[in-house]
């Protein structure tokens, strides 16, 4: 008979009630098979097979489903509050994770992120869909450092692995209802049950809506931040035989959420005062206020179909991951973020993805453990930016401004093996060969309506990995590793040029120590990264035009640690901290933003112009020097259920989002030089796919 578990959670802004009818098994069975004597074992799949975390020579933050539920993590980006050295930033609605200073601010056709996101083994490439919420989420693993051998392209910073519940014949149900300020309502439900013998099904749904928290000082509206999001996910699993199973999944997401679009003008002393040359009555500067000529929009509609086939071949386990994604987005933004009716940008983005991976993994036990695989990936991106001024009868009135498209493909083969030299010494070696193609690339010059095709881009990469691990005791291990990663090359069709941008390369060296027994878990790592050919988006030339190019090399090193302690059966303490020193060694054409006071700038509301400048030894963007968190969790039985009380405190030092003329080489900006200016928005979004003619007079 299933157990009944209920929880009530509160926060500073609302009340949440959850009810669960489920047997509590999770990954305990895997832990038991891995180590019969370790009831609190942490099991991870960082090497594409289930292993004890202390035996995996990779820096990992592992977060269980219970920890997620009681840490206040409502969506993926919230895990940064409990993960040292991880940030989630965004360029408009393009969500971009950064780990240990390795991330990107580039958004363009065929661009890609630097941190791979995998849900149940499936790669999710679209940064417009990178921040999401799943109630059936059971664990999250954040892998630090390049993962180029086992996970491939665009994992120079690391990878985030999410595991959800699988359909089960044992009836299980969960429901969560919450209400918060600004009429924020959230409903979530999950259920799984048997259909016929050896066939089980699950279904989950999520609905969230709210009024938002911003006020438009121009129109007086308090609903510019209103959002309404819902998602439906279902799956059916068939145990075809004792050795073969098939899981089919379908997910639909529908979002209408302008939250990340509602920014305002930056005001500060970093580069000379207010963030615009327009009169103060036309712009807002307070965090909960905006001033726009019309509401900003972000709409997303996505369908995902996945098939997971697993088979026991006797000598090894085979897994096949087949995926199709069809995702459509619409971004509508008042780019000057003022009440002046200057520039309204519409960006329809269509992304279609097909991927196939075959993974062959050795059986546990024996002196040689190995993983081998084949991977195919295709992503077709189409961008069709439009500009225009909204009218009362047609808020989306616009004309075609330009556009771009790419068809990116990757073919890869990899193998990774660990050999036990002695009972205490292990050697791991692996390599991945990848062949990347950016095909059918084209751009549409502003207002021309004519597609210009450019030659396709091809590239080959080998990303090796070598690790030596020593196990002084059953509870601990020490390792030294070298890994290589890369971010695939780009054709700058978004900048109307088709310029070829080389892949980013990163060589990572790491020393680590891990310890885990029944009560205490402790990890410590030191790392050094040699990071080359960074892909950067900027304005350059006369007149200025947008461009993506390889403009920087950097050096990153740091120290990171995390500890968790189980005090008795009811109380758990955890803490983590990371020190990261990230500097651009050379930045040949750094986009230094300089105050513009020319009459032409004032007439168009333009505040800053870009001066490409050669910089050396300056802080990397999105790289806080220190991050840390401390938390505690207490659980006890109550009324036939369980009550959990928890708290978490997170701290990050200041970061730089860009380069300013004043003080940019000596210290980070207090907030960021252009974090809320029109120029920051254009660099992050517009500069990646077309030139902005309003700046030609500057």
XYZ file of C-alpha atoms in Angstrom:
698
model
C 0.000 0.000 0.000
C 1.295 3.434 -0.905
C 2.329 5.881 1.794
C 0.638 9.250 2.179
C 2.931 12.240 2.396
C 1.781 15.813 2.770
C 3.665 19.062 3.141
C 2.805 22.689 3.724
C 5.340 25.315 2.761
C 5.394 29.051 3.336
C 7.484 31.886 1.998
C 7.672 35.628 2.352
C 5.268 36.190 -0.528
C 2.766 33.358 -0.442
C 1.519 30.003 0.750
C 1.987 26.614 -0.891
C 0.221 23.354 -0.061
C 1.290 20.010 -1.499
C -0.206 16.522 -1.212
C 1.583 13.364 -2.255
C 0.415 9.744 -2.406
C 3.561 7.790 -3.247
C 5.967 5.115 -2.091
C 9.314 6.686 -1.211
C 11.843 4.756 -3.273
C 13.589 7.253 -5.623
C 17.168 6.131 -6.251
C 17.550 4.056 -3.094
C 17.604 0.848 -5.114
C 20.455 2.129 -7.247
C 22.326 3.248 -4.156
C 21.876 -0.157 -2.579
C 23.225 -1.962 -5.607
C 26.206 0.367 -5.758
C 27.127 0.089 -2.104
C 25.241 -2.200 0.276
C 26.770 -0.576 3.353
C 26.077 3.051 2.486
C 22.439 3.962 3.006
C 22.997 7.659 2.251
C 24.954 7.127 -0.958
C 24.844 9.912 -3.537
C 24.418 8.364 -6.979
C 25.298 10.372 -10.095
C 25.397 9.743 -13.834
C 28.115 12.248 -14.728
C 30.048 9.544 -16.630
C 26.875 8.297 -18.380
C 26.488 5.430 -15.899
C 25.232 5.212 -12.305
C 28.120 5.577 -9.826
C 28.824 6.815 -6.335
C 29.575 10.523 -6.468
C 32.746 10.124 -4.397
C 34.139 7.769 -7.062
C 33.509 10.149 -9.972
C 36.506 12.442 -10.710
C 34.347 15.434 -11.686
C 33.277 18.382 -9.565
C 29.507 17.886 -9.125
C 26.748 19.582 -7.183
C 23.975 17.022 -6.741
C 20.543 18.213 -5.577
C 17.824 15.729 -4.650
C 14.132 16.198 -5.269
C 13.469 16.808 -1.565
C 16.211 19.449 -1.457
C 14.694 21.144 -4.496
C 11.247 21.154 -2.926
C 12.380 22.729 0.341
C 14.980 25.147 -1.065
C 12.399 27.337 -2.794
C 13.539 26.253 -6.260
C 10.504 26.736 -8.501
C 12.296 26.659 -11.852
C 15.660 25.618 -13.220
C 17.367 28.985 -12.767
C 16.680 28.812 -9.008
C 19.234 26.021 -8.573
C 21.970 28.681 -8.733
C 20.973 29.557 -5.142
C 22.297 26.192 -3.961
C 25.094 25.662 -6.503
C 28.467 27.403 -6.076
C 29.919 29.071 -9.203
C 26.681 28.757 -11.237
C 24.803 31.766 -12.632
C 21.707 32.080 -14.781
C 21.687 35.315 -16.774
C 19.612 36.321 -19.747
C 19.838 38.411 -22.882
C 16.219 39.476 -23.148
C 14.451 36.077 -22.859
C 17.476 34.023 -23.974
C 18.467 32.292 -20.721
C 22.196 31.571 -20.555
C 23.841 29.626 -17.697
C 27.441 30.357 -16.754
C 29.657 28.013 -14.712
C 32.970 29.218 -13.282
C 32.911 32.209 -15.614
C 32.364 30.164 -18.782
C 29.213 31.307 -20.578
C 28.092 33.405 -23.513
C 26.120 36.558 -24.258
C 25.790 35.725 -27.961
C 22.305 35.031 -29.327
C 21.998 34.316 -33.028
C 20.943 31.713 -35.571
C 22.972 28.592 -34.812
C 24.641 30.224 -31.799
C 24.214 27.846 -28.874
C 25.092 28.048 -25.192
C 28.261 27.088 -23.286
C 26.485 24.922 -20.713
C 24.552 21.894 -21.946
C 21.139 21.129 -20.443
C 20.026 17.484 -20.518
C 16.622 16.208 -19.362
C 16.531 12.427 -18.889
C 19.489 12.124 -21.250
C 18.089 14.396 -23.982
C 19.932 17.551 -25.037
C 17.861 20.755 -24.934
C 19.615 23.312 -27.200
C 17.142 26.220 -27.248
C 18.074 29.003 -24.808
C 14.522 30.366 -25.141
C 13.369 27.163 -23.419
C 16.234 26.847 -20.944
C 14.346 27.937 -17.812
C 11.463 25.648 -16.988
C 9.591 23.929 -14.164
C 8.757 20.226 -13.845
C 6.981 18.837 -10.844
C 8.222 15.307 -11.388
C 11.842 16.443 -11.144
C 13.712 13.973 -8.939
C 17.290 15.251 -9.024
C 19.641 17.768 -10.609
C 23.355 17.290 -11.210
C 25.515 20.287 -12.104
C 28.777 19.153 -13.690
C 31.542 21.769 -13.409
C 34.168 22.161 -16.107
C 34.311 21.106 -19.773
C 32.411 17.914 -20.588
C 33.517 17.649 -24.210
C 34.262 13.915 -24.172
C 31.010 12.524 -22.793
C 28.587 15.319 -23.712
C 30.227 17.007 -26.695
C 29.606 20.370 -28.328
C 28.728 23.473 -26.337
C 29.650 22.120 -22.909
C 32.751 24.262 -22.351
C 31.388 25.455 -19.010
C 29.781 22.204 -17.942
C 26.464 20.398 -18.084
C 23.222 20.356 -16.108
C 21.578 16.930 -15.906
C 17.946 16.647 -14.820
C 16.224 13.389 -13.926
C 12.451 13.064 -13.783
C 10.183 10.278 -12.551
C 9.397 7.414 -14.910
C 5.922 5.881 -15.280
C 5.260 3.192 -12.697
C 2.535 0.585 -12.252
C 2.387 1.543 -8.574
C -0.296 4.256 -8.299
C 1.315 7.552 -7.367
C -0.029 11.064 -7.188
C 1.269 14.492 -6.245
C -0.411 17.881 -6.234
C 0.800 21.342 -5.331
C -1.184 24.567 -5.072
C 0.275 27.951 -4.199
C -0.857 31.547 -4.004
C 1.344 34.616 -3.650
C 1.444 38.358 -3.996
C 0.275 40.048 -7.194
C -2.343 37.308 -7.617
C 0.340 34.724 -8.386
C -1.324 31.324 -8.654
C 0.480 28.056 -9.386
C -1.094 24.622 -9.853
C 0.903 21.455 -10.421
C -0.121 17.841 -10.553
C 1.526 14.500 -11.297
C 0.077 10.997 -11.475
C 1.312 7.598 -12.615
C -0.527 4.283 -12.833
C -0.559 0.915 -14.561
C -2.464 0.548 -17.828
C -2.126 -3.190 -18.468
C 0.441 -5.705 -17.357
C 3.993 -4.407 -17.952
C 2.689 -1.081 -19.269
C 2.537 2.077 -17.156
C 1.608 5.668 -17.885
C 2.134 9.028 -16.220
C 0.785 12.531 -16.766
C 1.648 15.872 -15.260
C 0.417 19.394 -15.706
C 1.479 22.850 -14.599
C -0.348 26.185 -14.723
C 0.993 29.511 -13.492
C -0.424 32.993 -13.801
C 0.016 36.361 -12.111
C -0.268 40.112 -12.551
C 3.469 40.706 -12.387
C 5.039 43.381 -10.232
C 5.831 46.244 -12.621
C 4.028 49.517 -13.273
C 4.268 51.407 -16.556
C 4.657 55.053 -15.559
C 3.757 56.134 -19.095
C 0.430 54.363 -19.433
C -0.313 53.820 -15.740
C -0.816 50.095 -16.389
C 0.043 47.633 -13.629
C -0.437 44.627 -15.894
C 2.566 44.959 -18.247
C 4.177 42.118 -16.301
C 1.156 39.820 -16.347
C 2.008 36.247 -17.297
C 0.219 32.979 -17.982
C 2.153 29.745 -18.510
C 1.067 26.136 -18.768
C 2.598 22.807 -19.685
C 1.455 19.225 -20.149
C 3.746 16.210 -20.099
C 2.823 12.552 -20.458
C 4.614 9.282 -21.011
C 4.013 5.586 -21.444
C 6.529 2.889 -20.553
C 6.384 -0.700 -21.729
C 8.551 -3.478 -20.350
C 8.730 -5.460 -23.558
C 10.712 -8.252 -21.898
C 12.900 -8.766 -18.863
C 15.756 -7.101 -20.738
C 14.078 -4.512 -22.996
C 11.973 -1.441 -22.140
C 10.591 1.439 -24.187
C 9.550 4.857 -22.844
C 7.661 7.309 -25.067
C 7.158 10.927 -23.956
C 5.296 13.967 -25.218
C 5.575 17.485 -23.756
C 3.728 20.643 -24.720
C 4.622 24.060 -23.294
C 2.776 27.341 -23.779
C 4.166 30.536 -22.216
C 3.016 34.139 -22.314
C 5.509 35.744 -19.946
C 7.162 39.179 -20.427
C 8.962 39.111 -17.052
C 12.493 39.161 -18.488
C 11.542 41.910 -20.949
C 10.489 44.420 -18.309
C 13.698 46.323 -17.702
C 14.340 50.030 -17.384
C 17.065 52.621 -17.841
C 20.308 52.328 -15.892
C 21.348 55.407 -13.935
C 24.732 55.639 -12.209
C 28.097 57.324 -12.061
C 30.054 54.645 -13.932
C 29.895 56.303 -17.339
C 28.537 59.713 -16.688
C 25.071 59.637 -15.172
C 21.642 58.895 -16.572
C 21.117 56.156 -19.098
C 19.439 58.212 -21.820
C 19.543 61.635 -23.421
C 15.766 61.866 -23.404
C 13.878 63.967 -20.822
C 13.546 62.299 -17.419
C 9.761 62.181 -17.787
C 10.132 59.618 -20.588
C 12.025 56.898 -18.752
C 11.919 54.921 -15.508
C 14.817 53.920 -13.276
C 13.225 52.186 -10.290
C 13.350 48.364 -10.303
C 9.568 47.884 -10.281
C 8.785 50.513 -12.924
C 9.015 50.665 -16.702
C 8.323 53.390 -19.241
C 7.500 52.112 -22.706
C 5.298 53.160 -25.573
C 3.692 49.713 -25.534
C 3.887 46.458 -23.542
C 6.689 43.997 -24.210
C 5.780 40.420 -25.064
C 7.327 36.993 -24.962
C 5.330 34.056 -26.251
C 6.614 30.502 -26.519
C 4.972 27.388 -27.876
C 6.835 24.101 -27.907
C 6.230 20.416 -28.629
C 8.737 17.698 -27.728
C 8.520 14.007 -28.631
C 11.050 11.573 -27.133
C 11.677 7.835 -27.197
C 14.042 6.002 -24.838
C 14.851 2.363 -25.591
C 16.935 0.399 -23.087
C 18.183 -3.145 -23.572
C 20.363 -5.552 -21.593
C 22.700 -7.153 -24.116
C 24.373 -9.395 -21.574
C 27.888 -8.039 -21.970
C 26.705 -4.391 -21.813
C 23.666 -2.135 -21.542
C 22.361 -0.326 -24.613
C 20.358 2.909 -24.518
C 18.868 4.765 -27.479
C 17.650 8.374 -27.156
C 15.512 9.713 -30.029
C 14.154 13.251 -29.918
C 12.170 15.754 -31.996
C 11.559 19.347 -30.860
C 9.397 21.994 -32.556
C 9.609 25.339 -30.729
C 8.243 28.735 -31.778
C 8.864 32.033 -30.000
C 7.851 35.661 -30.435
C 9.699 38.507 -28.745
C 8.242 42.016 -28.929
C 10.329 44.650 -27.195
C 10.450 48.428 -26.979
C 14.196 48.549 -27.540
C 14.824 52.057 -26.193
C 12.854 51.242 -23.012
C 11.449 54.736 -22.887
C 8.103 56.360 -23.623
C 9.556 57.808 -26.836
C 8.052 56.015 -29.822
C 11.451 55.297 -31.399
C 11.985 51.617 -32.031
C 9.833 48.531 -31.523
C 11.464 45.203 -32.355
C 9.666 41.932 -33.122
C 11.681 38.704 -33.287
C 9.846 35.549 -34.379
C 12.180 32.568 -33.846
C 11.463 29.036 -35.062
C 13.694 26.220 -33.818
C 13.374 22.592 -34.929
C 15.650 19.912 -33.512
C 16.238 16.241 -34.244
C 18.727 14.210 -32.210
C 19.692 10.568 -31.934
C 22.159 9.002 -29.526
C 23.218 5.396 -28.973
C 24.976 4.669 -25.693
C 26.691 1.390 -24.812
C 27.794 0.950 -21.194
C 29.730 -1.867 -19.572
C 28.307 -3.922 -16.731
C 29.268 -2.949 -13.143
C 32.203 -4.806 -11.646
C 35.469 -5.818 -13.203
C 38.668 -3.854 -13.548
C 37.584 -2.081 -16.756
C 34.505 0.139 -16.919
C 33.700 1.835 -20.209
C 31.140 3.885 -22.090
C 30.920 4.314 -25.867
C 28.428 6.149 -28.031
C 27.318 7.658 -31.318
C 25.526 11.009 -31.529
C 23.638 12.867 -34.255
C 22.171 16.333 -33.868
C 20.393 18.714 -36.235
C 18.951 22.109 -35.353
C 17.272 24.436 -37.833
C 16.955 28.042 -36.674
C 14.957 30.711 -38.471
C 14.910 34.338 -37.309
C 12.632 36.925 -38.938
C 13.092 40.262 -37.128
C 10.605 43.015 -37.837
C 10.391 46.646 -36.801
C 7.391 48.872 -36.453
C 5.225 51.049 -34.290
C 2.191 49.543 -32.570
C -1.240 50.987 -33.260
C -4.382 50.706 -31.112
C -5.940 48.314 -33.586
C -2.797 46.271 -34.238
C -0.255 46.084 -31.403
C 2.017 43.888 -33.553
C 2.052 46.169 -36.605
C 5.454 45.822 -38.245
C 7.406 45.418 -41.445
C 10.059 42.849 -42.263
C 13.468 44.206 -41.305
C 15.779 41.333 -42.092
C 16.339 37.753 -41.113
C 18.675 34.796 -40.969
C 18.666 31.037 -40.853
C 20.994 28.095 -40.310
C 20.803 24.320 -40.320
C 23.396 23.091 -37.819
C 24.425 19.433 -37.746
C 26.796 17.418 -35.590
C 28.019 13.848 -36.014
C 30.049 12.427 -33.125
C 31.575 9.212 -31.783
C 33.111 8.825 -28.344
C 34.570 6.332 -25.897
C 35.555 6.751 -22.252
C 37.077 4.028 -20.084
C 38.317 3.623 -16.507
C 40.887 0.944 -15.688
C 41.635 -0.188 -12.140
C 45.413 -0.396 -12.022
C 45.377 -1.478 -8.378
C 42.750 -1.565 -5.604
C 43.526 2.110 -4.925
C 44.632 3.525 -8.291
C 42.422 4.217 -11.338
C 43.197 5.628 -14.777
C 40.478 7.162 -16.960
C 40.998 8.085 -20.597
C 38.575 9.022 -23.324
C 38.094 11.010 -26.493
C 35.289 12.302 -28.674
C 35.437 13.058 -32.380
C 32.892 15.592 -33.642
C 32.135 16.782 -37.151
C 30.086 19.998 -37.246
C 28.329 21.528 -40.240
C 26.454 24.830 -40.443
C 24.458 24.336 -43.625
C 21.939 26.355 -45.657
C 23.121 29.619 -44.054
C 21.489 32.814 -45.279
C 20.715 36.352 -44.239
C 18.221 38.968 -45.382
C 19.674 42.466 -45.497
C 17.543 45.165 -43.805
C 14.398 46.019 -45.797
C 15.642 44.115 -48.852
C 13.526 40.968 -48.533
C 16.231 39.111 -50.502
C 17.967 36.058 -49.097
C 21.739 35.945 -49.490
C 23.224 32.492 -49.043
C 26.809 32.121 -47.834
C 29.181 29.122 -47.978
C 28.552 26.527 -45.288
C 30.895 26.108 -42.335
C 32.489 22.748 -41.518
C 34.762 21.753 -38.671
C 36.263 18.741 -36.913
C 37.177 18.511 -33.249
C 38.747 15.923 -30.962
C 38.123 16.494 -27.261
C 40.157 14.179 -24.995
C 39.993 13.488 -21.282
C 42.613 11.976 -18.959
C 42.157 11.406 -15.213
C 44.257 9.745 -12.525
C 42.346 8.876 -9.335
C 43.730 7.570 -6.054
C 41.476 6.043 -3.385
C 43.165 6.232 0.035
C 40.103 4.764 1.754
C 36.683 3.403 0.867
C 35.111 6.743 1.810
C 37.432 9.100 -0.098
C 39.272 9.707 -3.341
C 41.746 12.175 -4.818
C 41.948 12.950 -8.531
C 43.862 14.986 -11.089
C 42.283 15.580 -14.493
C 42.775 17.194 -17.863
C 39.736 17.786 -20.059
C 39.117 19.672 -23.263
C 35.920 21.260 -24.486
C 34.725 23.449 -27.321
C 31.839 25.617 -28.409
C 31.036 25.045 -32.073
C 31.826 27.596 -34.757
C 29.311 30.202 -35.933
C 28.457 31.777 -39.252
C 27.542 35.399 -38.547
C 24.451 35.471 -40.734
C 22.711 37.386 -37.967
C 25.085 40.262 -38.614
C 24.309 40.216 -42.359
C 27.861 39.198 -43.219
C 28.253 35.418 -43.042
C 31.655 35.894 -41.398
C 33.196 32.667 -40.121
C 33.672 32.561 -36.354
C 36.036 29.882 -35.066
C 35.056 27.488 -32.262
C 35.918 28.417 -28.706
C 38.505 26.121 -27.098
C 39.096 25.435 -23.436
C 41.735 23.315 -21.725
C 40.887 22.552 -18.107
C 43.122 21.209 -15.340
C 41.598 20.177 -12.010
C 42.674 18.690 -8.685
C 39.968 17.368 -6.414
C 39.261 15.569 -3.179
C 35.996 13.822 -2.235
C 34.834 12.228 0.996
C 31.536 10.614 1.912
C 30.387 8.374 4.726
C 26.981 7.847 6.300
C 26.825 11.357 7.777
C 29.372 13.603 6.103
C 29.885 14.507 2.458
C 32.741 16.843 1.536
C 34.178 17.938 -1.830
C 37.059 20.285 -2.596
C 38.492 21.183 -6.009
C 41.019 23.581 -7.519
C 40.980 24.366 -11.229
C 42.761 26.249 -13.986
C 41.286 27.022 -17.429
C 43.075 28.187 -20.572
C 40.204 29.649 -22.616
C 40.751 30.791 -26.223
C 38.872 32.240 -29.198
C 35.955 33.574 -27.170
C 32.992 34.402 -29.404
C 31.925 37.997 -28.776
C 29.088 40.160 -30.115
C 29.851 43.845 -30.659
C 29.443 46.919 -32.870
C 32.337 47.949 -35.095
C 33.160 49.727 -38.344
C 32.032 53.004 -39.895
C 29.108 53.229 -39.903
C 28.795 50.851 -36.919
C 27.354 47.439 -37.652
C 26.752 44.385 -35.534
C 29.251 41.544 -35.654
C 30.223 38.303 -33.949
C 33.918 37.488 -33.894
C 36.656 35.765 -31.928
C 37.898 38.687 -29.891
C 39.311 37.444 -26.595
C 41.428 34.954 -24.704
C 41.062 34.445 -20.986
C 42.474 32.739 -17.934
C 40.302 31.344 -15.159
C 41.365 29.689 -11.948
C 39.713 29.122 -8.622
C 38.877 27.032 -5.604
C 35.526 25.431 -4.805
C 34.144 23.390 -1.938
C 30.881 22.026 -0.592
C 29.890 20.105 2.517
C 26.751 18.343 3.745
C 26.266 16.832 7.198
C 23.398 14.671 8.453
C 22.918 15.315 12.173
C 20.689 12.503 13.378
C 17.730 11.332 11.353
C 15.972 14.675 11.065
C 18.452 17.523 10.608
C 20.743 18.216 7.646
C 23.219 21.047 7.157
C 24.845 22.042 3.867
C 27.174 24.776 2.658
C 29.118 25.613 -0.465
C 31.478 28.311 -1.684
C 33.517 29.131 -4.771
C 36.298 31.604 -5.493
C 36.772 32.328 -9.199
C 39.434 34.546 -10.725
C 38.425 35.179 -14.344
C 40.297 37.687 -16.473
C 40.462 38.497 -20.163
C 44.166 38.217 -20.945
C 43.614 39.976 -24.262
C 40.439 41.510 -25.658
C 41.319 42.987 -29.043
C 38.074 44.792 -29.866
C 36.363 45.133 -26.519
C 33.076 47.063 -26.907
C 33.785 49.924 -24.508
C 30.663 52.022 -24.016
C 31.235 55.767 -23.959
C 28.809 58.545 -23.128
C 27.497 60.245 -26.298
C 26.412 63.899 -25.979
C 26.305 64.788 -29.669
C 23.091 66.479 -30.883
C 22.379 63.492 -33.165
C 22.460 61.173 -30.157
C 20.232 63.423 -28.108
C 17.723 63.704 -30.945
C 17.371 59.921 -31.117
C 17.493 59.229 -27.392
C 20.856 57.456 -27.774
C 23.076 57.670 -24.690
C 26.194 55.656 -25.477
C 28.321 54.796 -28.432
C 30.743 51.897 -28.795
C 34.479 52.452 -29.036
C 36.294 49.185 -29.892
C 39.306 49.164 -27.586
C 42.200 46.767 -27.030
C 42.121 45.749 -23.371
C 44.328 43.488 -21.306
C 43.875 41.883 -17.912
C 40.273 42.973 -17.262
C 37.485 41.182 -15.422
C 35.402 38.684 -17.383
C 31.694 39.333 -17.665
C 29.233 37.290 -15.577
C 32.053 36.051 -13.332
C 31.565 36.869 -9.650
C 34.731 36.499 -7.641
C 32.899 34.805 -4.775
C 29.661 32.851 -4.485
C 28.426 30.920 -1.502
C 25.389 29.376 0.108
C 24.487 27.910 3.480
C 21.342 25.980 4.298
C 19.644 23.659 6.748
C 16.692 21.266 6.600
C 14.686 19.721 9.407
C 12.075 16.991 8.912
C 9.780 15.185 11.313
C 6.697 12.999 11.146
C 3.396 14.742 11.745
C -0.206 13.522 11.498
C 0.675 10.560 9.330
C 2.790 12.705 7.014
C 6.002 14.647 7.140
C 6.727 18.289 7.837
C 9.912 19.853 6.486
C 11.374 23.186 7.566
C 14.272 24.580 5.577
C 16.159 27.739 4.828
C 18.929 28.748 2.458
C 21.099 31.862 2.296
C 22.880 32.693 -0.959
C 25.521 35.344 -1.623
C 27.315 36.511 -4.749
C 29.835 39.268 -5.173
C 29.333 41.920 -7.867
C 29.664 41.034 -11.533
C 30.479 42.829 -14.740
C 28.068 42.662 -17.648
C 30.119 44.860 -19.966
C 32.961 47.341 -20.350
C 32.673 51.058 -19.628
C 35.024 53.925 -20.332
C 35.401 54.882 -16.680
C 36.985 52.423 -14.256
C 36.508 49.418 -16.507
C 40.058 48.179 -16.160
C 40.408 48.607 -12.415
C 37.253 47.277 -10.785
C 33.906 45.662 -11.513
C 30.979 47.977 -11.942
C 28.775 48.342 -8.883
C 25.807 47.016 -10.852
C 27.017 46.841 -14.430
C 28.037 49.514 -16.836
C 25.113 48.971 -19.118
C 22.954 46.396 -17.349
C 19.741 48.295 -17.927
C 20.541 50.587 -20.812
C 19.228 50.436 -24.321
C 22.762 49.670 -25.492
C 22.976 46.551 -23.344
C 19.740 45.270 -24.806
C 20.877 45.899 -28.354
C 24.243 44.229 -27.796
C 22.616 41.180 -26.271
C 19.830 40.794 -28.832
C 19.946 43.107 -31.830
C 23.686 43.143 -32.400
C 23.656 39.480 -33.226
C 21.593 39.692 -36.374
C 21.512 43.179 -37.884
C 23.034 46.649 -37.832
C 21.217 49.446 -36.057
C 21.278 52.523 -38.335
C 20.411 54.956 -35.539
C 24.043 54.820 -34.459
C 25.605 55.802 -37.759
C 25.576 59.493 -36.849
C 27.580 58.831 -33.680
